Short mmCIF file of C-alpha atoms (C1' of nucleotides) in Angstrom, two decimals:
data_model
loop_
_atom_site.label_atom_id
_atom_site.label_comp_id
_atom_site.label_asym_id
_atom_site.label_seq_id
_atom_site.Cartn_x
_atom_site.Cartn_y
_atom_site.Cartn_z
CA UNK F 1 5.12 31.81 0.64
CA UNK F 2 2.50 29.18 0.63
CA UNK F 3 4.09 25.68 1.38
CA UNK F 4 1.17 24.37 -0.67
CA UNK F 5 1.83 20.35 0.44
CA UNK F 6 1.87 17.65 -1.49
CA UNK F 7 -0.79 14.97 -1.22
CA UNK F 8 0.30 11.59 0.28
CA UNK F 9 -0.31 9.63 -2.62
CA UNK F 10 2.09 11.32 -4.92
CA UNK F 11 4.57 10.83 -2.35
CA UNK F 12 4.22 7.29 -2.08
CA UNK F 13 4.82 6.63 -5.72
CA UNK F 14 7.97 8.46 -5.82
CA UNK F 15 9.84 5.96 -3.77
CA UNK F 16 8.65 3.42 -6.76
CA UNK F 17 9.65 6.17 -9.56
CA UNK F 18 13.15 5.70 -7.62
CA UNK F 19 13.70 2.02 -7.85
CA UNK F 20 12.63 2.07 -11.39
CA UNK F 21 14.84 4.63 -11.99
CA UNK F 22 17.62 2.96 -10.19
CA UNK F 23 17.16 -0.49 -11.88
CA UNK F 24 17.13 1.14 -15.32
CA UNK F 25 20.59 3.06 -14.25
CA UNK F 26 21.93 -0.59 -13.27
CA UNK F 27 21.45 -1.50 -16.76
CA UNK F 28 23.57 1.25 -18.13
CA UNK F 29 20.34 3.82 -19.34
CA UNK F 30 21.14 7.13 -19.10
CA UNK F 31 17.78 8.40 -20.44
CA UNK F 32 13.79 7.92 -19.87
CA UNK F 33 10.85 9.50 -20.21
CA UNK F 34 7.22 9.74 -18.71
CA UNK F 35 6.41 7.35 -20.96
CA UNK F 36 8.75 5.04 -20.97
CA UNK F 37 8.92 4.67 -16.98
CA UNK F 38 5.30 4.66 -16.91
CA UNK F 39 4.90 1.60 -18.86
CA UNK F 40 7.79 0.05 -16.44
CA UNK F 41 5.98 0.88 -13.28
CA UNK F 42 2.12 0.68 -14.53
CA UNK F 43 1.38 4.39 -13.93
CA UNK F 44 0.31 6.56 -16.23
CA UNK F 45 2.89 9.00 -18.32
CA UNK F 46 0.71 12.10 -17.20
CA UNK F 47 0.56 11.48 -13.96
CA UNK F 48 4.33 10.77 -13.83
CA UNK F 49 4.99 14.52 -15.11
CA UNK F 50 2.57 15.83 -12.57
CA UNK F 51 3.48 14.08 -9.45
CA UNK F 52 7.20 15.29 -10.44
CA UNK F 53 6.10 19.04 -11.56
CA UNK F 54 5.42 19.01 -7.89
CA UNK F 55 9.21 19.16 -6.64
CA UNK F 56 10.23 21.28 -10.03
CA UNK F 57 11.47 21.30 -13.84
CA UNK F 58 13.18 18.20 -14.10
CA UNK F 59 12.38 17.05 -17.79
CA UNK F 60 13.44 18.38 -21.29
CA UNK F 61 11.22 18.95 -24.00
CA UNK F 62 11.61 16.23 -26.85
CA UNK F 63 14.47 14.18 -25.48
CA UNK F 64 12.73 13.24 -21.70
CA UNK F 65 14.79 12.90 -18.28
CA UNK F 66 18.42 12.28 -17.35
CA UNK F 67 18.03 9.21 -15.19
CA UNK F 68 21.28 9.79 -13.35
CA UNK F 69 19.98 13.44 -12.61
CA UNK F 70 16.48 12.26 -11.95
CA UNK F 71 17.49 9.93 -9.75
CA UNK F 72 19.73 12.77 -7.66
CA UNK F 73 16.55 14.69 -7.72
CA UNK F 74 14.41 12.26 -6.08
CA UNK F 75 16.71 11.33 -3.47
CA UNK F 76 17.09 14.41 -2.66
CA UNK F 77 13.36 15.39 -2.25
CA UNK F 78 12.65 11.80 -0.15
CA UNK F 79 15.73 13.22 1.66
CA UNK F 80 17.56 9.53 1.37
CA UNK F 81 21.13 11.30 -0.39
CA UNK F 82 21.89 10.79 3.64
CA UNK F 83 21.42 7.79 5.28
CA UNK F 84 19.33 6.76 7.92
CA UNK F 85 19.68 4.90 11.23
CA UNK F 86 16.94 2.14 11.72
CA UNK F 87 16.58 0.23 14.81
CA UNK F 88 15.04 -3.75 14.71
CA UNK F 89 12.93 -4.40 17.65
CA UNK F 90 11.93 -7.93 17.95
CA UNK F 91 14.52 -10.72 16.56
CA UNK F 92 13.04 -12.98 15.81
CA UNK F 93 12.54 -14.20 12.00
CA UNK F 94 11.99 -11.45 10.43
CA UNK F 95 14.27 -9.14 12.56
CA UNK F 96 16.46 -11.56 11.63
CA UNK F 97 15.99 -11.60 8.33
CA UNK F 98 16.08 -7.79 8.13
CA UNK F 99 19.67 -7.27 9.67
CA UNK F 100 20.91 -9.62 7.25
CA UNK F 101 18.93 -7.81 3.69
CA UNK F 102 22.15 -6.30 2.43
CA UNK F 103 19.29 -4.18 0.11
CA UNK F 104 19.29 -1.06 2.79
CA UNK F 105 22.16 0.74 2.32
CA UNK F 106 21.96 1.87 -1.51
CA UNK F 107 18.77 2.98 -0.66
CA UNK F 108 19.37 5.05 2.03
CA UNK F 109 19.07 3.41 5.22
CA UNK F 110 21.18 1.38 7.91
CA UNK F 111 20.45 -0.94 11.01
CA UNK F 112 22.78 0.41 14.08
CA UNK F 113 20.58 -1.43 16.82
CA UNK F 114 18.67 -4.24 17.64
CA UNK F 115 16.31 -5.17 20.66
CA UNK F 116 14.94 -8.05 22.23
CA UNK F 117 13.20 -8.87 25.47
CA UNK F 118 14.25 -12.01 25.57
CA UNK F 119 16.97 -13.02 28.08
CA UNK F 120 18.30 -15.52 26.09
CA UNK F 121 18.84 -13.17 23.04
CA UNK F 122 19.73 -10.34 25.26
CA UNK F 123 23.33 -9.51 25.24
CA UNK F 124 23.86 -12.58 21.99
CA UNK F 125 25.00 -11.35 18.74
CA UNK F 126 23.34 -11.54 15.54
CA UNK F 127 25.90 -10.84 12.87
CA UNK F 128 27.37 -7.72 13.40
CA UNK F 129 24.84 -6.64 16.00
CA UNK F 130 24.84 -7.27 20.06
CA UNK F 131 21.09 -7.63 20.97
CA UNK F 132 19.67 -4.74 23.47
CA UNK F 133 17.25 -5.22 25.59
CA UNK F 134 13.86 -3.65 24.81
CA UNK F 135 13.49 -2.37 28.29
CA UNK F 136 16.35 -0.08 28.22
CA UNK F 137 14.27 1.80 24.99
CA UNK F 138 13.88 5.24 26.07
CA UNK F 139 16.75 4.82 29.23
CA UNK F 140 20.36 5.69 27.89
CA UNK F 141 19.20 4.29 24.28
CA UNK F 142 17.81 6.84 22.76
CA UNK F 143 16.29 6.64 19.81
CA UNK F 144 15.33 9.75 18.90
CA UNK F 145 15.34 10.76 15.64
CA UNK F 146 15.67 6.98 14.43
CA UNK F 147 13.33 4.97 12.39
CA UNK F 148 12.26 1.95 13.30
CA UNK F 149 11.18 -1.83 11.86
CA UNK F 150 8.97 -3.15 14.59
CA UNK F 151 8.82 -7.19 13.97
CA UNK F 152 7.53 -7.93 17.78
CA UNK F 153 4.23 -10.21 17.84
CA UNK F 154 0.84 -8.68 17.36
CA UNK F 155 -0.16 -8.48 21.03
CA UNK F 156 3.60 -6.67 21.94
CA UNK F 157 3.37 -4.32 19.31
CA UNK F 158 1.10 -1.41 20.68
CA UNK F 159 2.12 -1.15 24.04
CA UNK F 160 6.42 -0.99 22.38
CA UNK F 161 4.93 1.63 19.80
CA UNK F 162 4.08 3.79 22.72
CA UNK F 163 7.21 3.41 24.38
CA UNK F 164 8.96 4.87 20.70
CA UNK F 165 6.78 7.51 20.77
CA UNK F 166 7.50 8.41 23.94
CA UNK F 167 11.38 8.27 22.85
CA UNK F 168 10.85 10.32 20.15
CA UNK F 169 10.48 7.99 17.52
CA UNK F 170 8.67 9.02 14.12
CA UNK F 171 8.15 6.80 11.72
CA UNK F 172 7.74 2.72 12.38
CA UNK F 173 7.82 -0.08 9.90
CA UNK F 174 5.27 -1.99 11.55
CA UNK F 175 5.83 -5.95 10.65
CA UNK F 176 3.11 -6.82 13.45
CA UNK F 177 -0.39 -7.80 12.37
CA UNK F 178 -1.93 -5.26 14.13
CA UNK F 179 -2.96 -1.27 13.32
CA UNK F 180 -1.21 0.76 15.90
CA UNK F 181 -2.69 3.75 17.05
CA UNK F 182 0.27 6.64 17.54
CA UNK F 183 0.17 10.58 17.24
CA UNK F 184 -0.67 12.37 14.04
CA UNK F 185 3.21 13.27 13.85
CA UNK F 186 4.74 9.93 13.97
CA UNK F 187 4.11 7.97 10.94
CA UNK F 188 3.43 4.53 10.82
CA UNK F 189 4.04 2.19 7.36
CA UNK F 190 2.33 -1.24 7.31
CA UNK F 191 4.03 -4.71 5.70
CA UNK F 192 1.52 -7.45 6.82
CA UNK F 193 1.74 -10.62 3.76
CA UNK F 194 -1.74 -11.71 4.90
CA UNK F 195 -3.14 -8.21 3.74
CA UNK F 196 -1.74 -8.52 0.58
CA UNK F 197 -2.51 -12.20 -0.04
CA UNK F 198 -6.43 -11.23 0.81
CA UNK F 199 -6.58 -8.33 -1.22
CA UNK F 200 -5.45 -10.55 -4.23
CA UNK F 201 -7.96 -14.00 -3.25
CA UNK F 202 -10.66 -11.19 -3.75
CA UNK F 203 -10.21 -11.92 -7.18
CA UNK F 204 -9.27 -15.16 -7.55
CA UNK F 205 -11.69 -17.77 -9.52
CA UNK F 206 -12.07 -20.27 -6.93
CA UNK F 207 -9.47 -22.80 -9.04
CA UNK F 208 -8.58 -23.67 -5.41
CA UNK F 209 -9.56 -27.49 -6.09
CA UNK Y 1 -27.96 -7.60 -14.17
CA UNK Y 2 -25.02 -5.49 -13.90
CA UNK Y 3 -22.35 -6.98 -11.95
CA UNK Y 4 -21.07 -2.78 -10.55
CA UNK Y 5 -17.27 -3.55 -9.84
CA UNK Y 6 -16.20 -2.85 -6.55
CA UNK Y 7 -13.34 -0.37 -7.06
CA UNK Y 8 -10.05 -1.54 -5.64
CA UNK Y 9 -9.52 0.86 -3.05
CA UNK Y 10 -12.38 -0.45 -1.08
CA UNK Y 11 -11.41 -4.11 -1.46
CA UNK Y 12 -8.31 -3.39 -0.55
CA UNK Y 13 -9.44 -2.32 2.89
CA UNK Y 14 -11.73 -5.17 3.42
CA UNK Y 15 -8.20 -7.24 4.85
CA UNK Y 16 -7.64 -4.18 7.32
CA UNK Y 17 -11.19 -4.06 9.02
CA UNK Y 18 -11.08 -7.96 9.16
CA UNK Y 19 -7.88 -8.00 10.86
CA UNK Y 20 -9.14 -5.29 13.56
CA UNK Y 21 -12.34 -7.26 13.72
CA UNK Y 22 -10.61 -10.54 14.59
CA UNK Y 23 -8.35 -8.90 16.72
CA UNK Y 24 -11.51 -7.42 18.84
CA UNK Y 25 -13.04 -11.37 18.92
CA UNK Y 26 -9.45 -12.29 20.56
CA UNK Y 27 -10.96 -9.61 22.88
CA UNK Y 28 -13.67 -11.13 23.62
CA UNK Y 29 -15.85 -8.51 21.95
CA UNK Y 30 -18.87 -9.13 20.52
CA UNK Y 31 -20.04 -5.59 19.16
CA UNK Y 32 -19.03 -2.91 17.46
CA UNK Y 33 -19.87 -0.02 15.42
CA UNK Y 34 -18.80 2.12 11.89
CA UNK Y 35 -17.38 4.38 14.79
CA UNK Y 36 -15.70 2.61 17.02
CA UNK Y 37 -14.03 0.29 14.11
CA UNK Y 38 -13.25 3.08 12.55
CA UNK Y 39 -10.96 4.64 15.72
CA UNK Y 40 -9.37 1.77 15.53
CA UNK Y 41 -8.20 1.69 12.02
CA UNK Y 42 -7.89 5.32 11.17
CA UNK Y 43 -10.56 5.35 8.88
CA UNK Y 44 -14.03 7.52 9.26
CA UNK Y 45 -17.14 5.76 9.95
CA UNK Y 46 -18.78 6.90 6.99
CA UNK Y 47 -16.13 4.95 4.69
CA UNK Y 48 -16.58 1.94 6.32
CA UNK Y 49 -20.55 1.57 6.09
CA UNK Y 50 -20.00 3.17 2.85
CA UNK Y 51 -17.68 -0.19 1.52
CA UNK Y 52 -19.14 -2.72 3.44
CA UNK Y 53 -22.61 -1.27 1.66
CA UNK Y 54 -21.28 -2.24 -1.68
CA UNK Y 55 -21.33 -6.21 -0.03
CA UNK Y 56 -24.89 -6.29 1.74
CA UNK Y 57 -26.21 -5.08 4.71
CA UNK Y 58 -24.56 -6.19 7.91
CA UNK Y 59 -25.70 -4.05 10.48
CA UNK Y 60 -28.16 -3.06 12.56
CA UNK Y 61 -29.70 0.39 13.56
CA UNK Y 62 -28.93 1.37 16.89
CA UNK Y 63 -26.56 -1.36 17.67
CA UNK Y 64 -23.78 -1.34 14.75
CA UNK Y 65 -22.16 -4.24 13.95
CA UNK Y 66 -21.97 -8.09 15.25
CA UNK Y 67 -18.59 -9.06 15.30
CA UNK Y 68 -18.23 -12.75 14.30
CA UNK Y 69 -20.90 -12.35 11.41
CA UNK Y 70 -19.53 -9.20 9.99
CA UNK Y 71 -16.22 -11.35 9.85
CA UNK Y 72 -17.77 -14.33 8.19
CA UNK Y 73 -19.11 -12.17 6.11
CA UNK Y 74 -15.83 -10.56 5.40
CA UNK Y 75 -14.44 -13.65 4.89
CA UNK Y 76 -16.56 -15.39 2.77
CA UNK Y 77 -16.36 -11.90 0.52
CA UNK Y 78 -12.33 -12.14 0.22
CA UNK Y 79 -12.99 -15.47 -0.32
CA UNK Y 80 -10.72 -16.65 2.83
CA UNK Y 81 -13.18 -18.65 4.42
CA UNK Y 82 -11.28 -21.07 2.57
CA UNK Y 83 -7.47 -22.19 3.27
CA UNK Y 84 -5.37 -21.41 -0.18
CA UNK Y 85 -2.58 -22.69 -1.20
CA UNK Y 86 0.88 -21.05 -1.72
CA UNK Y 87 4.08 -21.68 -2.71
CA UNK Y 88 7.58 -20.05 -1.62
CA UNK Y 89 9.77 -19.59 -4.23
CA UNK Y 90 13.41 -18.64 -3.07
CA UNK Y 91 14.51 -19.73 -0.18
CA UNK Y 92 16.44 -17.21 0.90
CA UNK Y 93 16.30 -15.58 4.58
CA UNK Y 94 12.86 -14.15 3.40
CA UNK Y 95 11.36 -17.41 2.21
CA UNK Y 96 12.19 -19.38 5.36
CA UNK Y 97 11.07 -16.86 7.47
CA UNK Y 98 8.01 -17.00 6.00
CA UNK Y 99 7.57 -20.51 6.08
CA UNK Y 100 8.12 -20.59 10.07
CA UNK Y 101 5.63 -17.88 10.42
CA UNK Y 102 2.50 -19.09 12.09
CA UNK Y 103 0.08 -16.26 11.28
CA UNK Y 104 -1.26 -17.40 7.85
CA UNK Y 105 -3.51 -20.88 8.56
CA UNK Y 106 -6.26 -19.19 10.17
CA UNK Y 107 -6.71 -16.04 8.06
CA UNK Y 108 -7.00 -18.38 5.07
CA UNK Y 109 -3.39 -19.15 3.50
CA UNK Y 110 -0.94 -22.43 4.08
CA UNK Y 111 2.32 -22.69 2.45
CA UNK Y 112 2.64 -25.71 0.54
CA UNK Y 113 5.57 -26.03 -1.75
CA UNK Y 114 9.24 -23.71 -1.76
CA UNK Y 115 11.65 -23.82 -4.42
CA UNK Y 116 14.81 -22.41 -4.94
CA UNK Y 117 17.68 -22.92 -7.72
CA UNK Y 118 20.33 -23.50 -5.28
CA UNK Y 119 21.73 -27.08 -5.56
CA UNK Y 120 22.74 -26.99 -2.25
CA UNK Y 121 19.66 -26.22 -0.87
CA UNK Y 122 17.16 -28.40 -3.36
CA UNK Y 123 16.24 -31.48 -2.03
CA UNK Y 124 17.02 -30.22 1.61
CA UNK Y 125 14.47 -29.84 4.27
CA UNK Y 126 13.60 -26.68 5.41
CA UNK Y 127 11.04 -27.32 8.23
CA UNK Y 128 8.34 -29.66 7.16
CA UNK Y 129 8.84 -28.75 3.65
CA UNK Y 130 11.62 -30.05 1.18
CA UNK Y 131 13.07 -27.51 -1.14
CA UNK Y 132 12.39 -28.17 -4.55
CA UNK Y 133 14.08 -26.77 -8.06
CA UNK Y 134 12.91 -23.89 -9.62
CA UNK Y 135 13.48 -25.23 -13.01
CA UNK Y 136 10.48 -27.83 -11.82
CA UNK Y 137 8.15 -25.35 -11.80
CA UNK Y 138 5.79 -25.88 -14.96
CA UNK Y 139 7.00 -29.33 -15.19
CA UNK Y 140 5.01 -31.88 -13.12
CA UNK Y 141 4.51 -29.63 -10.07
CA UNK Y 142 2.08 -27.57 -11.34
CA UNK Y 143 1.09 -23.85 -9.25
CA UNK Y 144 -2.15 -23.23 -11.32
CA UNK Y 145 -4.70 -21.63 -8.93
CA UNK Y 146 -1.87 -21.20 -6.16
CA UNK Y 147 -0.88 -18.03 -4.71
CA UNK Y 148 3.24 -17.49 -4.80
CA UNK Y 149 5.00 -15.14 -2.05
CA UNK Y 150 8.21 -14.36 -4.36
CA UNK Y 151 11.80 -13.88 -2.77
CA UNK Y 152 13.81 -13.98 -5.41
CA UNK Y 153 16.63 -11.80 -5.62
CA UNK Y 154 15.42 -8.71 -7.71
CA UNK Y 155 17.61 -9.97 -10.95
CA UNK Y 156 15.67 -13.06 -11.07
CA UNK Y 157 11.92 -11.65 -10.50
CA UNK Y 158 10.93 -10.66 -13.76
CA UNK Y 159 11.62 -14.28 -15.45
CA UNK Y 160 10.41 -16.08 -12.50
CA UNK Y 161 7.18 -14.13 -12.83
CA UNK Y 162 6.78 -14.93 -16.25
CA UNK Y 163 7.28 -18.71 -16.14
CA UNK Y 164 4.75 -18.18 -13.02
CA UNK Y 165 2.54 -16.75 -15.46
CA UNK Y 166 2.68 -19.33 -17.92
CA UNK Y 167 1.56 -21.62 -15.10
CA UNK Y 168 -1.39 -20.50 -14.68
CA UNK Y 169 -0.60 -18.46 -11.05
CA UNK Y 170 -3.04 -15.58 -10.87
CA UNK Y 171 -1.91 -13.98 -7.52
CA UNK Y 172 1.98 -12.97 -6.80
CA UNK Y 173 3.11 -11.59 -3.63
CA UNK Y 174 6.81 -9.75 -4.40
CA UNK Y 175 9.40 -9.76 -1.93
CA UNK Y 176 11.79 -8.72 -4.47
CA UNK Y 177 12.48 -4.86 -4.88
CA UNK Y 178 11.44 -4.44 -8.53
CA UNK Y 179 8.09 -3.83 -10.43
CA UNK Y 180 6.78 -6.87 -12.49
CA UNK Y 181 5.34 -6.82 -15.62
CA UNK Y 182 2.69 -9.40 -15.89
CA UNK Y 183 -0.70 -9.97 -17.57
CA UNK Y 184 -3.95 -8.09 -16.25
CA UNK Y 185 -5.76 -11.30 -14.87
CA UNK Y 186 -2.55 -11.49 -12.82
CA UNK Y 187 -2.09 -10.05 -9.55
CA UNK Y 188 0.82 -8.57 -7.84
CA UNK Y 189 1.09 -7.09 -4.66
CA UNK Y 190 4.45 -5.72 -3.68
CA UNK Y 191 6.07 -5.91 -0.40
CA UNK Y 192 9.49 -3.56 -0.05
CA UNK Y 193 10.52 -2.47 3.46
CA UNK Y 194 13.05 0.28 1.93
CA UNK Y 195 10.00 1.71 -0.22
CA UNK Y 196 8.17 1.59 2.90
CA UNK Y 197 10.92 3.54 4.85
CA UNK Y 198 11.55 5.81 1.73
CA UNK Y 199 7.80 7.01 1.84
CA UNK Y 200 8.38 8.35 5.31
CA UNK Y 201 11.83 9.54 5.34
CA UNK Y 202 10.26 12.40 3.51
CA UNK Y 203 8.52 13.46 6.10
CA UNK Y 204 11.10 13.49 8.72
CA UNK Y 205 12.78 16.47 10.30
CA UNK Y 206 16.34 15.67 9.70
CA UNK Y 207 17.39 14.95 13.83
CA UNK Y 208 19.21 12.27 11.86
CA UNK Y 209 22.07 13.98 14.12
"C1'" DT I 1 13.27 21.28 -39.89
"C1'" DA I 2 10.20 17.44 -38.06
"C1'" DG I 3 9.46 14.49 -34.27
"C1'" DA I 4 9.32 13.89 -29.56
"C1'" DT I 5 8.30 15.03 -25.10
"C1'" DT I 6 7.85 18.21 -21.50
"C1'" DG I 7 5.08 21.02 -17.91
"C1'" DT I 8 0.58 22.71 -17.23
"C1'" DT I 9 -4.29 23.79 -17.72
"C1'" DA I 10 -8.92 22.39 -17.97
"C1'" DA I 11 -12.10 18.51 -18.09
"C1'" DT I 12 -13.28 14.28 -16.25
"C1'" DC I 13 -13.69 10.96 -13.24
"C1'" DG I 14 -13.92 8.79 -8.80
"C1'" DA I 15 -13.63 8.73 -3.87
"C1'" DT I 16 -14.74 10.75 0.56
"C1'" DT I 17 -17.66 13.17 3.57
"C1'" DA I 18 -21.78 15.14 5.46
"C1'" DA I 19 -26.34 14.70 6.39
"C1'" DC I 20 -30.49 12.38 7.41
"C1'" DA I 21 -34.56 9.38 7.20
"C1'" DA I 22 -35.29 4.84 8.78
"C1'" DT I 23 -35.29 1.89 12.54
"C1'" DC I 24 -33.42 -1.01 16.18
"C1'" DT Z 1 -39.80 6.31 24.46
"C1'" DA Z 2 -35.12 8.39 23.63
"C1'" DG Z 3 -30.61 7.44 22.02
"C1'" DA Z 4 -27.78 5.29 18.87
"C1'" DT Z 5 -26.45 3.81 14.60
"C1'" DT Z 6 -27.38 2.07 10.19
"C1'" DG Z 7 -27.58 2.40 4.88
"C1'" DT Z 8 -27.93 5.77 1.38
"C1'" DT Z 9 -28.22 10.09 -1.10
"C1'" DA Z 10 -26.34 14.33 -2.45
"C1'" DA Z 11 -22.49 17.54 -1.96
"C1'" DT Z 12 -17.75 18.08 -1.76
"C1'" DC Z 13 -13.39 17.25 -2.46
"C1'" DG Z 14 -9.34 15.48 -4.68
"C1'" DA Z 15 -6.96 12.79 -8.05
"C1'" DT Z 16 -6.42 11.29 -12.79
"C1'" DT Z 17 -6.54 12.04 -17.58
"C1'" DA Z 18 -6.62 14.44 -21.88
"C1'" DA Z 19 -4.99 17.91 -24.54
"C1'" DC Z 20 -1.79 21.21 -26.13
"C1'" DA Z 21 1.41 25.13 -26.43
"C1'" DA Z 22 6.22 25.41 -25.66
"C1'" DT Z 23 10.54 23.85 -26.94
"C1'" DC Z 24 14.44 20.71 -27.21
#
DNA sequence: TAGATTGTTAATCGATTAACAATC
DNA sequence: TAGATTGTTAATCGATTAACAATC
């Protein structure tokens, strides 16, 4: 059996198939198809039916896709039926701000820890959570198997990324300015609002005054 | 003269090689090459004189790349030479985080206005800035030729969005967890940490205990 | 049944890579 | 000069789209 993969890109879009999905079952629609959730997520309704016909059959002829089922079948394939443990390294805004999105859970994911290196925030509590401190990553803290949002500053970022890999870490939400350089196993997601603002003043007409 | 578009994918990583290049000139570096930027941002060297081609020429043989031009140029491309302005609109744990975030003046963004719809909060201060309403926007304070970073609760996006639109804003960054439909002059990009943590959770081995 | 929509194949389109002459 | 690296062309690779038989 060839375990022919599936390109990166198609995986990407199925986490935004998913909230679609999701927001269409909050308003009480039980049914879609390629062409309506294309038009509500700007993609194309062929390439909707062939990034799915990668996973399997999940459409019917004439009448389109059962969201609720759709929805199961996604989850399933982006394996978030379960729920995953996240650790926050770095509290400071946006750690903050994290631990208190109540938007993770629904989706599939949970904060259990959060670090700091800090002695002042070391051992405080932020809402539910006691802040750790970042040194004791990769001592009786493990955090193997975790995923984690890494809102440290830019010049922290790398040499903490190294430390998770070291712990066994594989996959990083990376709030810090900066590209981190990790093993080919360990996957790395970017969320940097100065990259997206640039990529859009590309095309602005300078109206800028 | 035919003005060739320059596709998006390679103007999208214009941001991404001008943060690594900055972050070399904090580095005191002067020079670099396709190579050696490219090791540092995961991308071969052959892509990267292959965009920056589609600009000019900003290299040398035998030497590669100075640093501080290639970022003026860079700049001056994305059209951040310049400081834009942007509003925050919801003021939410997102929005203030973002306005106590230092990192946007010099890579050519500065917040200038936040709203929100919250009695209690309009008219307060929330740093230097003073919270303004919502239902303002289009009124007076006009946003045309602003940039908005959006964190709105997901219900509220979509109208939001379109009053933006009718304002003349061009360029929306979303903090809220749902696709907007807007005009094709209008930009969007989309910033979701759970879509971000969805797109790797596929690829994890499920130590998830 | 007629209309709608799937899953899939083949055609098209676009992006990435490899290779190299030019040249610093 | 010899070594390094550019900008560019052609070759390759991969992704998107169009089209349609199958079928609900």
């Amino acid at each position: 059996m060839v375990d022919r993969v599936v390109p990166d890109v198609i995986v990407s879009r199925l986490p935004v198939y998913l909230r679609a999905l999701q927001f269409m079952q909050m308003q009480a629609v039980t049914t879609t198809s390629s062409q309506d959730l294309g038009s509500k997520v700007n993609i194309s309704a062929a390439q909707i039916r062939k990034d799915l016909s990668q996973f399997g059959e999940f459409g019917k002829q004439g009448t389109g896709y059962n969201v609720e089922a759709l929805i199961a079948h996604l989850e399933k394939i982006l394996q978030v039926e379960k729920v995953w443990d996240v650790a926050v390294i770095g509290m400071g805004d946006m750690g903050h701000a994290l631990t208190r999105y109540g938007g993770f859970l629904n989706r599939g994911f949970r904060i259990t820890d959060c670090f700091d290196n800090d002695p002042a925030k070391i051992g405080s509590q932020a809402g539910q959570y006691i802040i750790k401190d970042v040194a004791d990553i990769g001592k009786g803290d493990c955090l193997r198997g975790k995923m984690v949002m890494l809102c440290v500053p830019a010049a922290a970022a790398q040499k903490i990324a190294n430390k998770l890999v070291e712990c066994g870490v594989k996959a990083i939400l990376n709030y810090a300015p900066v590209h981190l350089s990790v093993p080919a196993d360990v996957r790395v997601q970017y969320i940097d609002p100065v990259i997206g603002l640039q990529r859009m003043a590309y095309y602005l007409h300078e109206k800028n005054e």
